XYZ file of C-alpha atoms in Angstrom:
383
model
C 1.593 23.992 15.079
C 0.269 21.654 12.068
C -3.236 21.657 12.283
C -4.726 18.244 11.101
C -7.978 16.962 9.783
C -8.854 13.093 9.386
C -11.548 12.256 6.429
C -13.018 9.000 6.892
C -13.013 7.679 10.422
C -13.433 4.105 9.844
C -10.949 1.310 11.266
C -7.771 2.517 9.661
C -8.226 6.014 10.785
C -7.102 4.953 14.284
C -3.500 4.264 13.039
C -3.426 7.918 11.803
C -5.182 9.354 14.879
C -2.605 7.624 17.021
C 0.193 8.542 15.061
C -0.630 12.167 15.101
C -1.000 11.961 18.821
C 2.682 10.798 19.190
C 3.386 14.256 18.047
C 1.721 16.834 20.375
C 4.348 19.641 20.226
C 4.143 19.560 16.346
C 0.663 19.142 15.211
C -3.089 18.936 16.545
C -5.999 17.125 14.978
C -9.014 19.945 14.635
C -11.282 18.091 12.436
C -12.883 14.862 11.802
C -15.062 14.081 8.788
C -17.245 11.084 8.049
C -20.213 10.233 6.091
C -21.516 8.800 9.317
C -21.071 11.716 11.827
C -21.654 9.416 14.885
C -18.432 7.426 13.878
C -16.343 10.513 13.837
C -17.974 11.685 17.051
C -17.277 8.478 18.824
C -13.372 8.879 17.732
C -13.319 12.306 18.970
C -14.422 11.189 22.380
C -12.336 8.152 22.335
C -9.169 10.394 21.887
C -10.235 13.325 23.567
C -9.707 15.349 20.457
C -12.147 18.403 21.020
C -12.144 18.289 17.385
C -14.487 19.728 14.825
C -16.888 16.955 13.509
C -18.754 17.516 9.775
C -20.189 15.023 7.588
C -19.060 16.556 4.419
C -15.492 17.215 3.680
C -16.048 20.592 1.881
C -17.114 22.094 5.321
C -13.202 22.110 5.718
C -11.810 23.442 2.699
C -11.756 26.962 3.825
C -10.673 26.366 7.566
C -6.737 26.747 6.984
C -6.150 23.012 7.569
C -2.521 22.357 7.219
C -2.553 18.649 6.440
C -5.275 16.050 5.792
C -5.282 12.368 6.373
C -7.435 10.374 3.604
C -8.884 7.243 5.177
C -12.076 7.003 2.928
C -13.068 4.112 0.530
C -10.391 4.257 -2.682
C -13.288 5.628 -5.201
C -12.902 9.084 -3.583
C -9.438 9.352 -2.554
C -8.740 11.410 -5.734
C -11.230 13.845 -5.664
C -11.170 14.674 -1.787
C -7.097 15.025 -2.221
C -7.263 17.207 -4.887
C -9.893 19.529 -3.417
C -7.667 19.808 -0.402
C -4.562 20.487 -2.242
C -6.167 23.263 -4.372
C -7.149 24.766 -0.972
C -3.686 24.581 0.423
C -3.362 21.704 2.507
C -0.762 18.955 2.341
C -2.141 15.172 1.698
C -1.576 11.997 3.209
C -3.662 9.424 1.572
C -4.350 5.852 2.308
C -3.207 3.079 0.032
C -4.203 2.503 -2.926
C -3.597 6.173 -4.124
C -6.647 6.109 -6.263
C -8.953 3.932 -8.083
C -7.085 4.481 -11.538
C -3.915 5.613 -13.194
C -6.008 8.532 -14.775
C -6.760 9.743 -11.398
C -3.587 9.541 -9.889
C -2.109 11.746 -12.884
C -4.704 14.178 -11.697
C -3.515 14.108 -8.560
C 0.257 14.609 -9.276
C -0.781 17.448 -11.435
C -2.447 19.201 -8.614
C 0.766 18.700 -6.606
C 2.612 20.504 -9.218
C 0.132 23.346 -9.621
C -0.156 24.002 -6.125
C 3.359 23.192 -4.624
C 1.773 21.036 -1.802
C 3.028 17.693 -0.640
C 1.159 14.554 -1.400
C 2.198 11.494 0.491
C 0.625 7.740 -0.297
C 0.366 5.346 2.964
C 2.832 2.559 2.542
C 3.477 1.900 6.074
C 5.653 -1.194 5.473
C 8.452 0.694 4.359
C 8.884 2.130 7.917
C 9.123 -1.216 9.471
C 12.705 -2.071 10.981
C 13.172 -5.689 8.750
C 11.980 -3.936 5.505
C 13.929 -0.861 5.786
C 17.073 -2.988 6.750
C 16.330 -5.252 4.026
C 16.471 -2.401 1.505
C 19.625 -1.087 2.952
C 21.218 -4.557 2.742
C 19.987 -4.700 -0.957
C 21.375 -1.413 -1.650
C 24.688 -2.285 -0.144
C 25.486 -4.830 -3.048
C 26.512 -7.549 -0.304
C 24.035 -10.238 -1.984
C 24.973 -9.311 -5.448
C 22.650 -8.379 -8.433
C 19.234 -9.610 -7.775
C 18.165 -12.442 -9.862
C 14.565 -13.413 -8.330
C 12.128 -12.029 -5.735
C 9.460 -13.730 -4.051
C 6.530 -11.720 -2.427
C 3.930 -13.327 -0.487
C 1.022 -10.739 0.501
C -0.970 -13.503 2.426
C -3.784 -12.315 4.306
C -7.036 -13.960 5.465
C -10.372 -12.494 5.598
C -14.049 -13.928 6.484
C -16.699 -14.099 4.278
C -18.587 -11.441 5.849
C -15.627 -9.139 5.226
C -16.827 -7.984 1.926
C -20.614 -7.324 3.323
C -19.464 -3.635 4.100
C -21.002 -1.555 1.789
C -18.249 -0.269 -0.422
C -16.215 -3.253 -0.323
C -16.218 -6.092 -3.275
C -16.946 -4.033 -5.883
C -14.736 -2.764 -8.639
C -16.653 0.715 -8.743
C -16.312 1.513 -4.821
C -13.211 -0.582 -3.705
C -11.446 -0.498 -6.958
C -10.498 -4.103 -6.899
C -9.673 -6.946 -4.423
C -6.707 -8.169 -2.593
C -4.331 -7.106 -5.271
C -5.092 -3.758 -5.011
C -6.209 -3.315 -1.560
C -3.971 -5.876 0.577
C -0.842 -6.627 -1.958
C -0.353 -2.739 -2.564
C 1.742 -2.569 0.432
C 4.056 -5.401 -0.666
C 4.158 -4.430 -4.125
C 4.946 -0.784 -3.387
C 8.248 -2.286 -1.281
C 9.222 -4.346 -4.114
C 9.357 -1.479 -6.482
C 11.229 0.145 -3.744
C 13.818 -2.476 -3.482
C 13.897 -3.876 -7.193
C 12.687 -1.362 -9.397
C 9.788 -1.659 -12.128
C 9.695 -4.830 -14.227
C 8.771 -4.709 -17.907
C 6.391 -7.509 -18.448
C 3.777 -9.220 -16.187
C 1.680 -12.243 -16.591
C -0.957 -12.723 -14.203
C -3.779 -14.977 -13.010
C -6.704 -14.292 -10.529
C -9.690 -15.846 -9.276
C -12.403 -15.743 -6.239
C -12.088 -19.001 -4.548
C -13.878 -18.177 -1.207
C -16.002 -15.036 -1.094
C -18.885 -15.379 -3.392
C -20.565 -12.018 -2.142
C -18.072 -10.010 -3.859
C -17.462 -9.114 -7.447
C -13.634 -8.705 -7.036
C -10.803 -11.386 -6.717
C -9.510 -12.913 -3.389
C -6.409 -14.412 -4.977
C -4.003 -13.651 -7.366
C -0.664 -14.738 -8.573
C 1.819 -12.515 -11.187
C 5.056 -13.115 -12.695
C 7.253 -10.608 -13.568
C 10.212 -10.025 -16.065
C 12.960 -7.345 -15.613
C 14.610 -5.416 -18.250
C 17.928 -7.152 -16.867
C 16.414 -10.718 -17.236
C 15.636 -11.126 -13.581
C 12.243 -12.694 -12.482
C 9.685 -12.190 -10.025
C 6.709 -13.694 -8.432
C 3.931 -12.107 -6.178
C 0.949 -14.108 -4.906
C -1.719 -11.768 -3.398
C -4.487 -13.369 -1.164
C -6.892 -13.146 1.477
C -7.498 -16.865 1.764
C -4.094 -17.829 3.494
C -4.530 -18.713 7.015
C -1.785 -17.513 9.189
C -0.907 -14.635 7.146
C 2.450 -15.398 6.620
C 4.114 -12.424 4.398
C 7.377 -12.302 3.416
C 9.946 -10.976 0.711
C 12.612 -13.374 -0.284
C 15.330 -11.911 -2.861
C 17.834 -14.311 -4.579
C 21.098 -12.271 -5.126
C 23.908 -13.623 -7.414
C 25.824 -14.250 -4.000
C 23.367 -14.594 -1.372
C 19.627 -14.972 -0.379
C 18.180 -12.436 1.970
C 14.684 -12.121 3.015
C 12.181 -10.519 5.438
C 11.389 -11.789 7.961
C 15.155 -11.851 8.217
C 17.275 -14.887 7.213
C 20.453 -14.783 5.059
C 22.310 -17.902 3.385
C 25.111 -17.868 0.840
C 26.625 -20.468 -1.392
C 29.904 -20.780 -3.110
C 30.375 -23.581 -5.566
C 32.221 -26.642 -5.312
C 34.599 -28.119 -8.252
C 31.430 -30.008 -9.567
C 29.069 -26.982 -9.338
C 27.337 -28.217 -6.218
C 26.893 -25.644 -3.481
C 28.915 -25.065 -0.307
C 27.707 -22.741 2.400
C 29.728 -19.525 2.192
C 29.883 -18.906 5.763
C 32.086 -15.770 5.220
C 29.936 -13.933 3.104
C 26.885 -14.814 5.472
C 28.698 -13.656 8.397
C 29.737 -10.202 6.763
C 25.904 -9.792 5.622
C 24.665 -10.599 9.089
C 27.103 -8.122 10.635
C 26.277 -5.199 8.241
C 22.476 -6.128 9.077
C 23.059 -6.073 12.974
C 24.784 -3.053 12.558
C 22.110 -0.860 11.049
C 20.060 1.267 13.605
C 16.421 0.805 14.370
C 14.039 3.366 13.336
C 12.543 5.709 15.874
C 9.170 4.841 14.991
C 7.438 2.299 12.923
C 4.447 2.010 10.652
C 1.845 5.115 10.321
C 3.577 6.779 12.975
C 6.878 6.863 11.205
C 5.275 7.965 8.001
C 3.249 10.512 9.567
C 6.880 11.809 10.974
C 8.350 11.842 7.560
C 5.444 13.778 6.295
C 5.559 16.342 9.358
C 9.340 16.499 8.908
C 8.915 17.442 5.116
C 6.362 20.423 6.090
C 8.445 21.662 8.707
C 11.968 21.332 7.010
C 11.678 20.752 3.189
C 13.140 17.216 3.901
C 12.142 14.673 1.122
C 9.023 12.451 1.345
C 10.092 8.826 1.455
C 6.581 8.012 -0.431
C 5.053 10.410 -2.924
C 2.453 10.555 -5.472
C 5.028 9.346 -8.139
C 5.732 6.347 -6.088
C 2.003 5.781 -5.420
C 1.546 6.095 -9.115
C 4.292 3.398 -10.077
C 2.698 0.748 -7.522
C -0.867 1.279 -9.194
C 0.687 0.788 -12.629
C 1.945 -2.640 -11.729
C -1.385 -3.373 -10.198
C -3.242 -2.436 -13.094
C -0.927 -4.483 -15.325
C -1.879 -7.523 -13.298
C -5.345 -6.939 -13.530
C -4.973 -6.320 -17.353
C -3.200 -9.620 -17.480
C -5.464 -11.590 -15.470
C -8.351 -10.229 -17.307
C -7.457 -10.745 -20.605
C -4.737 -13.316 -20.701
C -1.984 -11.131 -22.329
C 1.812 -11.064 -21.433
C 1.590 -7.411 -20.661
C 4.280 -4.719 -21.255
C 4.886 -1.967 -18.640
C 4.482 0.708 -18.048
C 0.935 1.217 -19.271
C 0.165 4.077 -21.612
C -2.811 6.722 -21.412
C -4.714 5.181 -24.422
C -4.651 1.529 -22.474
C -8.441 0.854 -21.463
C -7.015 -0.042 -17.805
C -5.647 3.856 -17.482
C -9.239 4.881 -16.579
C -11.928 3.501 -13.999
C -14.433 3.196 -16.426
C -12.148 1.252 -18.907
C -11.084 -1.163 -16.073
C -14.682 -1.777 -15.169
C -15.447 -2.744 -18.715
C -12.319 -5.359 -18.762
C -12.575 -6.934 -15.697
C -14.199 -10.329 -14.741
C -17.295 -9.921 -12.182
C -16.932 -12.900 -10.058
C -19.719 -12.811 -8.151
C -22.541 -10.228 -7.627
C -22.219 -8.610 -4.121
C -25.058 -10.084 -2.113
C -24.996 -7.991 1.281
C -24.646 -4.426 2.128
C -23.840 -3.655 5.643
C -23.146 0.077 6.676
C -20.840 -0.512 9.493
C -19.304 -3.188 11.617
C -19.742 -3.218 15.386
C -16.235 -4.455 15.812
C -13.843 -2.038 14.351
C -10.510 -3.998 14.909
C -8.449 -4.617 12.217
C -4.968 -6.184 11.352
C -2.365 -4.066 9.394
C 0.023 -6.837 8.136
C 3.020 -8.534 9.378
C 5.927 -7.257 11.570
C 8.247 -9.376 9.369
C 10.150 -10.392 12.685
């Protein structure tokens, strides 16, 4: 039986707790930790866990915890994860992996030293439309990828940034690009690989109580000449999120849609029904995942602990995602066309360097300890 601790019992922790509870024969939540112990106690009662509740995670470092879910604000992801890795625990850390590339490297170094597992939450990979889209890309049926369009469209009210740690470069580490589009950026890198250049812009157009951006746009260039674009937002009504890939032979996307063209003698398009049918048949033949979202990623981590099977999302994956995000921040802050990956002597490699370089759009004007309503949304189903 794998003993689990959940560090941070804010809104996202329910996705972890409910995921672990799907596997009662494999794991047991034995401890909860939160700066506000009453929140942890409430979760303990709600789910009937009978877990130990502490305010300081360090009280758990010598309790023989096998696996820890880190669900805290980003600025403490690294120290908590590193401490538990050194204490002999495996770690599942919420997105973003850390607040800087330097911290990512420290976390991955701790993995190498301890031999423990580190997985970074990217639950979108574990959704059927995303997993199937990846498999169709890998099949080559759509041809070489020429262009990617990623819309990480969310909507958050003005009061969203009143929570004490949100809306600051120091504690949240960034705005929608880091904390919302991180899911889509992870999936894009998984499907298409890393770009070599990025040119970006960012702004704060609707949240004058936050230092950070609420809208950004990035243009990507790949080594083979392919291009991509990412819109990151918390101002898009309807939260219509999508991935669209234009291949040499066909267009495919999530939510799922396929279209293929072939050329008429004059160069204008004609629908390629044969290829469309072939791609659709391949898509329809793909099996559904046994679990989706956080539950599926937790299953992946439990299997890796139990059998040594590979993690789908490890610390190296998490670092690659942050590298692109920091490249977007660098370009949007300096106006540069940024070369990727960033190097260790780059100002955007460390938290301190980032905070010195980025724009502070507004002064944070409110600080609420907790919201009474803990309900959240965790992204599109892409269906």
